[in-house]
């Protein structure tokens, strides 16, 4: 082809690197060269360092805190205690869940690792020595680590609210009770279950774990006393909300606060909440007039900032003899730790747990969740999932397996029999959600075929026989999961965080020479927003993704948004991006028509230009249009080419997927080996297949960790037992299996580009897939339920309890 | 996780290192690779006022194999144990075991001397050295003495070594026959749930000699003479292996931790020991 010939339409499309292109991540150049800029890289002149004295006890009265020796340590400038914060009313702070939380120990401590005093020093070394020199008189109190026991015990954990019979979410029936939250029709559900031909009942525990981002939480607070401006750099998944909260707490007007989330080294929900470290750094900076940095170490992070899960889910599922599900009942005892600091939309104290009917057409259902205080760290965040969705998916996918056992039926067949059919969408679930779109049977059949499901079952049956004959000590497990998520919170009418509606935003400026910058209210923590949002825009406005800068995280420049968690960035901010792009396009159309001297309606958009209808040789490229927007006086059109959109989604999106895990288990040692893992994801329109694959690999690896070993464990007196990486399982390349990824594509009907979100699907679907594989390996020997994590000794114990050790 | 302040010394020979240990007494500690000691200091579980870094002392380095005798300087890194081909010829069990310690980053820095001197029941080298019947050379203010690895360990972190002594060399006779170091762990970078070193030789279809030692199954490494004896004179058939395992299990005393309860560890120990014996026998 002649070099001078104009590019073909396909070449122009490819040149944009828009939707569907596996564009390389633009972030990676700096991350792979060690040029990222994380909070701990922020170094301001005169910066001080603050760190905490933490409680060694899980429950104790704090009778005295002596700071004299600490203040003598060279470099130590101040030691803040609750007494110092009290005059500012900052010794306690509100939580996202309508509770309040101690910033520094106010008379007692309620979990091991709780913040007791804040030592401010010239550097982190002096702070560490200062911490060692603070003397605290503790008087130990009885410890409650079991939520069931807590609800019976005379021991009062929260003395501050002991007399309150009403909490933020209704009545409290015991001094350690937080709320009972219910959804669905309990009477009808009970009736369906009582009259059913088959009922399966099981307690399913999803253990406490931790999102454990590689970068721990931290911030740098800098109060400029001359101009009255407070700047806070921090590991914030929701910087704008942090600004609003900081303003409300400190009384500093919001325009005088600037919150900046620089590069964030993973969040997974751990960086949504507001922590004592932020408050203390801000106070210390206001007091000293100097910037103050606070950075958690690994143990602090695992012990004190937000955990995830810890749900005891008691389920009953009923069906006809031939396997049609007739009802689902679930009661959860939720261990929230010492303070209710769950990060959920205000009206949903159990998040979206009531998505627990999963992928199935269940006529009637009920969910009740009791929140309980214990002597454990607060949190309860969504660890790489939408609010409590992983718990819900695990619950239903275990109950399906248990029901299959009860029915003596193949679990794949039972699923297929009960899936919501493609023609039922939009589908309203018994617990009130409106599923936007789905085609579960197609995905399921594709998955079963891809792994040769029948062949696997035959092999498994042969293995069981060989095991019984004493020819092998390894069993084969086939872990099935079909999950449905609910992501993209969410419609402002029912979702808010501290009163802020959960919309999101995008602001675009197209520059005169045809490149652009877009700013969003979200913040990437590794998801690759700078790559993928530019692709959405490229397809919408015809400017190459490579010519579009994406910026997030600085509240002085980005439009207000609710941040990144719950797979909401693409469903909400991605939609705002497309909508803002469409505003740009609408204006560009007027400019093009003017330049081409035709009526507005006589031009149409074509990839990267507007062409005169019927005369494609007459066109103006977006670059030409952008230039004209700045250098020509166009009658009736303002100069410039900018747009902003605040998007309030009409509904959530409902990604789904089919995962299958094939696992070998050595019954004598409890050691497992994952032979195959197949993951089919349907996240609607696929913006960047390579980024999707990366997200799926990462999420599956976290799921592997959770299912097979990762946990936050306490002993009976509340000592945290898993606060280092020796005991808290983070898989390395060695433990991580090879994944096969696949997809179907069922667009969301209400999202401007049909995208649904994918970052969290693999965690939601992965955990039950791994766990079901373990259970399935022992199904032939009578196993119904064994709690996670399935680490070696617990797997060994399953075999032992089933009598497989002879 | 920041250690308390300390003074740092870097002597160039053994005598000066010992002088420093003597001078500062209780507050002084030798520093080898630091991969056991420094974490303890960061947790402020070890308080050290004077760190005596051994890395500049040439006498503590190097692997020498002469006349069937292997001599390894205390400051030899675990990575050097893996990459030294002559050693791999003479005592392949060292490479097999070292490859199961921690991860490459730790092995580039962690030393064999630190590993055996540390006295942590989780360390893999002490059991292995007992299996090989190695000798540790200790040098102190009063000169040098040799202690058998099998006599060195008293309790967790308590060894025969006096505070002002340095461990300088490890020597053993190059083993012959089959070998295996079998270790169960939860993940890369973990200490053993149970591990076992076996070195045995075969003559005319029968086991002629056998040495069996175990890691992390008691507060010290466990060398089981009886387990070895149970194999000698047999064809290492199922019955003999069972007897050896039974004898070995008599001598362990595992503790419950996050790796699991005692009954699990005992069971896994049995499996690991028998696998180690079988693999060693298959190589003999
Ligand atoms: C993540 C991680 C995982 C690990 N996993 C394993 C594992 O699976 N198996 C295993 O065996 N080890 C493991 N280790 C420990 C590692 O092998 C250490 O390197 C080793 O235990 C100590 O060797 P070192 O050279 O680092 O000694 P150091 O930490 O420097 O010293 C350890 C102790 O020995 C003393 N000491 C050192 N050298 C001498 C000497 N020449 N004379 C007298 N005293 C001396 C020191 O004073 C100190 O008390 C792990 C470590 C880490 C950090």
Short mmCIF file of C-alpha atoms in Angstrom, two decimals, chain B residues 10-176:
data_model
loop_
_atom_site.label_atom_id
_atom_site.label_comp_id
_atom_site.label_asym_id
_atom_site.label_seq_id
_atom_site.Cartn_x
_atom_site.Cartn_y
_atom_site.Cartn_z
CA UNK B 10 33.10 -4.82 61.81
CA UNK B 11 36.22 -6.70 62.85
CA UNK B 12 38.54 -8.19 60.21
CA UNK B 13 39.62 -11.31 62.09
CA UNK B 14 38.31 -13.86 64.55
CA UNK B 15 40.48 -12.64 67.42
CA UNK B 16 39.14 -9.08 67.23
CA UNK B 17 35.60 -10.35 66.97
CA UNK B 18 36.05 -12.42 70.11
CA UNK B 19 37.67 -9.47 71.88
CA UNK B 20 34.59 -7.38 71.08
CA UNK B 21 32.24 -10.08 72.33
CA UNK B 22 34.27 -10.29 75.50
CA UNK B 23 34.42 -6.57 76.02
CA UNK B 24 30.69 -5.99 75.66
CA UNK B 25 29.49 -9.20 77.29
CA UNK B 26 25.76 -9.78 77.34
CA UNK B 27 24.97 -6.77 75.19
CA UNK B 28 27.02 -8.01 72.24
CA UNK B 29 25.97 -10.43 69.50
CA UNK B 30 27.64 -11.75 66.39
CA UNK B 31 25.91 -10.83 63.16
CA UNK B 32 26.15 -13.18 60.21
CA UNK B 33 23.46 -12.89 57.51
CA UNK B 34 21.12 -11.24 59.96
CA UNK B 35 18.07 -13.06 58.68
CA UNK B 36 17.24 -14.51 62.05
CA UNK B 37 18.76 -11.91 64.32
CA UNK B 38 17.60 -8.69 62.69
CA UNK B 39 13.91 -9.63 62.61
CA UNK B 40 14.14 -10.33 66.34
CA UNK B 41 15.77 -6.95 66.90
CA UNK B 42 13.09 -5.22 64.84
CA UNK B 43 10.43 -6.86 66.96
CA UNK B 44 12.48 -5.69 69.96
CA UNK B 45 12.50 -9.29 71.17
CA UNK B 46 16.30 -9.31 71.08
CA UNK B 47 18.04 -6.35 72.61
CA UNK B 48 21.53 -5.95 71.27
CA UNK B 49 23.73 -3.00 72.15
CA UNK B 50 26.71 -4.08 70.08
CA UNK B 51 26.44 -5.88 66.78
CA UNK B 52 29.64 -7.59 65.74
CA UNK B 53 29.38 -8.11 62.00
CA UNK B 54 31.44 -11.09 60.81
CA UNK B 55 31.30 -10.42 57.08
CA UNK B 56 34.85 -9.07 56.74
CA UNK B 57 36.46 -12.11 58.35
CA UNK B 58 38.00 -14.19 55.60
CA UNK B 59 38.87 -17.10 57.89
CA UNK B 60 35.16 -17.78 58.26
CA UNK B 61 34.57 -18.22 54.56
CA UNK B 62 34.99 -20.93 51.99
CA UNK B 63 34.23 -24.58 51.35
CA UNK B 64 37.11 -27.07 51.34
CA UNK B 65 36.88 -30.75 50.51
CA UNK B 66 40.01 -32.79 51.08
CA UNK B 67 40.48 -36.47 51.64
CA UNK B 68 36.80 -37.16 51.94
CA UNK B 69 36.40 -34.46 54.59
CA UNK B 70 34.14 -31.50 54.03
CA UNK B 71 34.90 -28.26 55.85
CA UNK B 72 32.57 -25.29 55.50
CA UNK B 73 33.31 -21.83 56.88
CA UNK B 74 30.60 -20.44 59.12
CA UNK B 75 30.04 -17.40 56.88
CA UNK B 76 29.26 -19.50 53.80
CA UNK B 77 25.86 -18.46 52.52
CA UNK B 78 23.07 -20.90 51.91
CA UNK B 79 23.20 -19.89 48.28
CA UNK B 80 26.85 -20.91 48.11
CA UNK B 81 25.87 -24.32 49.47
CA UNK B 82 23.50 -24.65 46.55
CA UNK B 83 25.81 -23.40 43.81
CA UNK B 84 29.04 -25.16 44.83
CA UNK B 85 29.28 -28.14 42.47
CA UNK B 86 32.10 -29.90 44.30
CA UNK B 87 30.03 -29.85 47.46
CA UNK B 88 27.03 -31.11 45.56
CA UNK B 89 29.16 -34.07 44.49
CA UNK B 90 30.49 -34.75 47.95
CA UNK B 91 27.30 -34.21 49.95
CA UNK B 92 24.29 -33.68 47.70
CA UNK B 93 21.93 -33.61 50.67
CA UNK B 94 23.17 -30.09 51.48
CA UNK B 95 21.95 -28.68 48.21
CA UNK B 96 18.66 -30.54 48.52
CA UNK B 97 18.10 -29.14 52.00
CA UNK B 98 19.33 -25.62 51.30
CA UNK B 99 16.95 -25.33 48.38
CA UNK B 100 14.12 -25.85 50.82
CA UNK B 101 15.18 -23.04 53.14
CA UNK B 102 13.27 -19.78 52.88
CA UNK B 103 13.55 -18.15 49.45
CA UNK B 104 16.42 -17.03 47.20
CA UNK B 105 16.64 -13.58 48.79
CA UNK B 106 17.13 -15.03 52.25
CA UNK B 107 19.56 -17.65 50.97
CA UNK B 108 21.80 -15.09 49.30
CA UNK B 109 22.49 -13.57 52.71
CA UNK B 110 21.73 -16.19 55.35
CA UNK B 111 24.71 -18.31 56.37
CA UNK B 112 25.20 -21.90 57.43
CA UNK B 113 26.96 -20.71 60.59
CA UNK B 114 24.09 -18.47 61.58
CA UNK B 115 21.65 -21.20 60.79
CA UNK B 116 23.28 -23.76 63.06
CA UNK B 117 24.38 -21.31 65.80
CA UNK B 118 20.95 -19.71 66.07
CA UNK B 119 19.42 -22.62 67.99
CA UNK B 120 15.96 -22.09 66.55
CA UNK B 121 14.23 -25.48 66.30
CA UNK B 122 12.78 -24.28 62.98
CA UNK B 123 16.16 -24.02 61.30
CA UNK B 124 16.84 -26.80 58.84
CA UNK B 125 20.62 -27.09 59.03
CA UNK B 126 20.93 -28.31 62.64
CA UNK B 127 18.98 -31.52 62.00
CA UNK B 128 20.88 -32.07 58.80
CA UNK B 129 24.20 -31.59 60.59
CA UNK B 130 23.16 -34.14 63.20
CA UNK B 131 22.27 -36.55 60.43
CA UNK B 132 25.74 -36.04 58.93
CA UNK B 133 27.35 -36.29 62.35
CA UNK B 134 29.10 -32.97 61.77
CA UNK B 135 31.48 -31.25 64.12
CA UNK B 136 31.26 -27.57 65.01
CA UNK B 137 34.47 -25.75 65.73
CA UNK B 138 34.09 -23.06 68.38
CA UNK B 139 36.78 -20.49 69.01
CA UNK B 140 36.81 -18.41 72.18
CA UNK B 141 39.14 -16.44 74.39
CA UNK B 142 40.65 -19.73 75.59
CA UNK B 143 41.21 -21.20 72.18
CA UNK B 144 39.41 -23.63 70.01
CA UNK B 145 37.26 -26.70 70.75
CA UNK B 146 35.14 -29.10 68.75
CA UNK B 147 31.59 -30.03 69.64
CA UNK B 148 29.55 -32.67 67.86
CA UNK B 149 26.37 -31.36 66.28
CA UNK B 150 24.56 -34.17 68.07
CA UNK B 151 25.66 -32.69 71.42
CA UNK B 152 25.31 -29.01 70.58
CA UNK B 153 21.64 -28.24 71.16
CA UNK B 154 20.27 -27.90 74.69
CA UNK B 155 16.93 -26.18 74.29
CA UNK B 156 15.34 -23.60 72.02
CA UNK B 157 17.99 -20.91 71.42
CA UNK B 158 20.26 -22.57 74.00
CA UNK B 159 23.39 -24.23 72.72
CA UNK B 160 26.75 -25.45 73.93
CA UNK B 161 28.34 -22.29 72.58
CA UNK B 162 29.46 -19.74 75.17
CA UNK B 163 28.52 -16.12 74.58
CA UNK B 164 32.04 -15.05 73.76
CA UNK B 165 32.72 -17.98 71.42
CA UNK B 166 32.40 -17.90 67.67
CA UNK B 167 31.44 -20.83 65.54
CA UNK B 168 34.10 -20.87 62.87
CA UNK B 169 33.81 -24.05 60.84
CA UNK B 170 31.61 -27.04 60.28
CA UNK B 171 33.25 -30.32 59.27
CA UNK B 172 31.95 -33.75 58.43
CA UNK B 173 32.99 -36.84 56.53
CA UNK B 174 31.54 -36.84 53.03
CA UNK B 175 28.66 -39.28 53.19
CA UNK B 176 28.12 -42.14 50.80
#
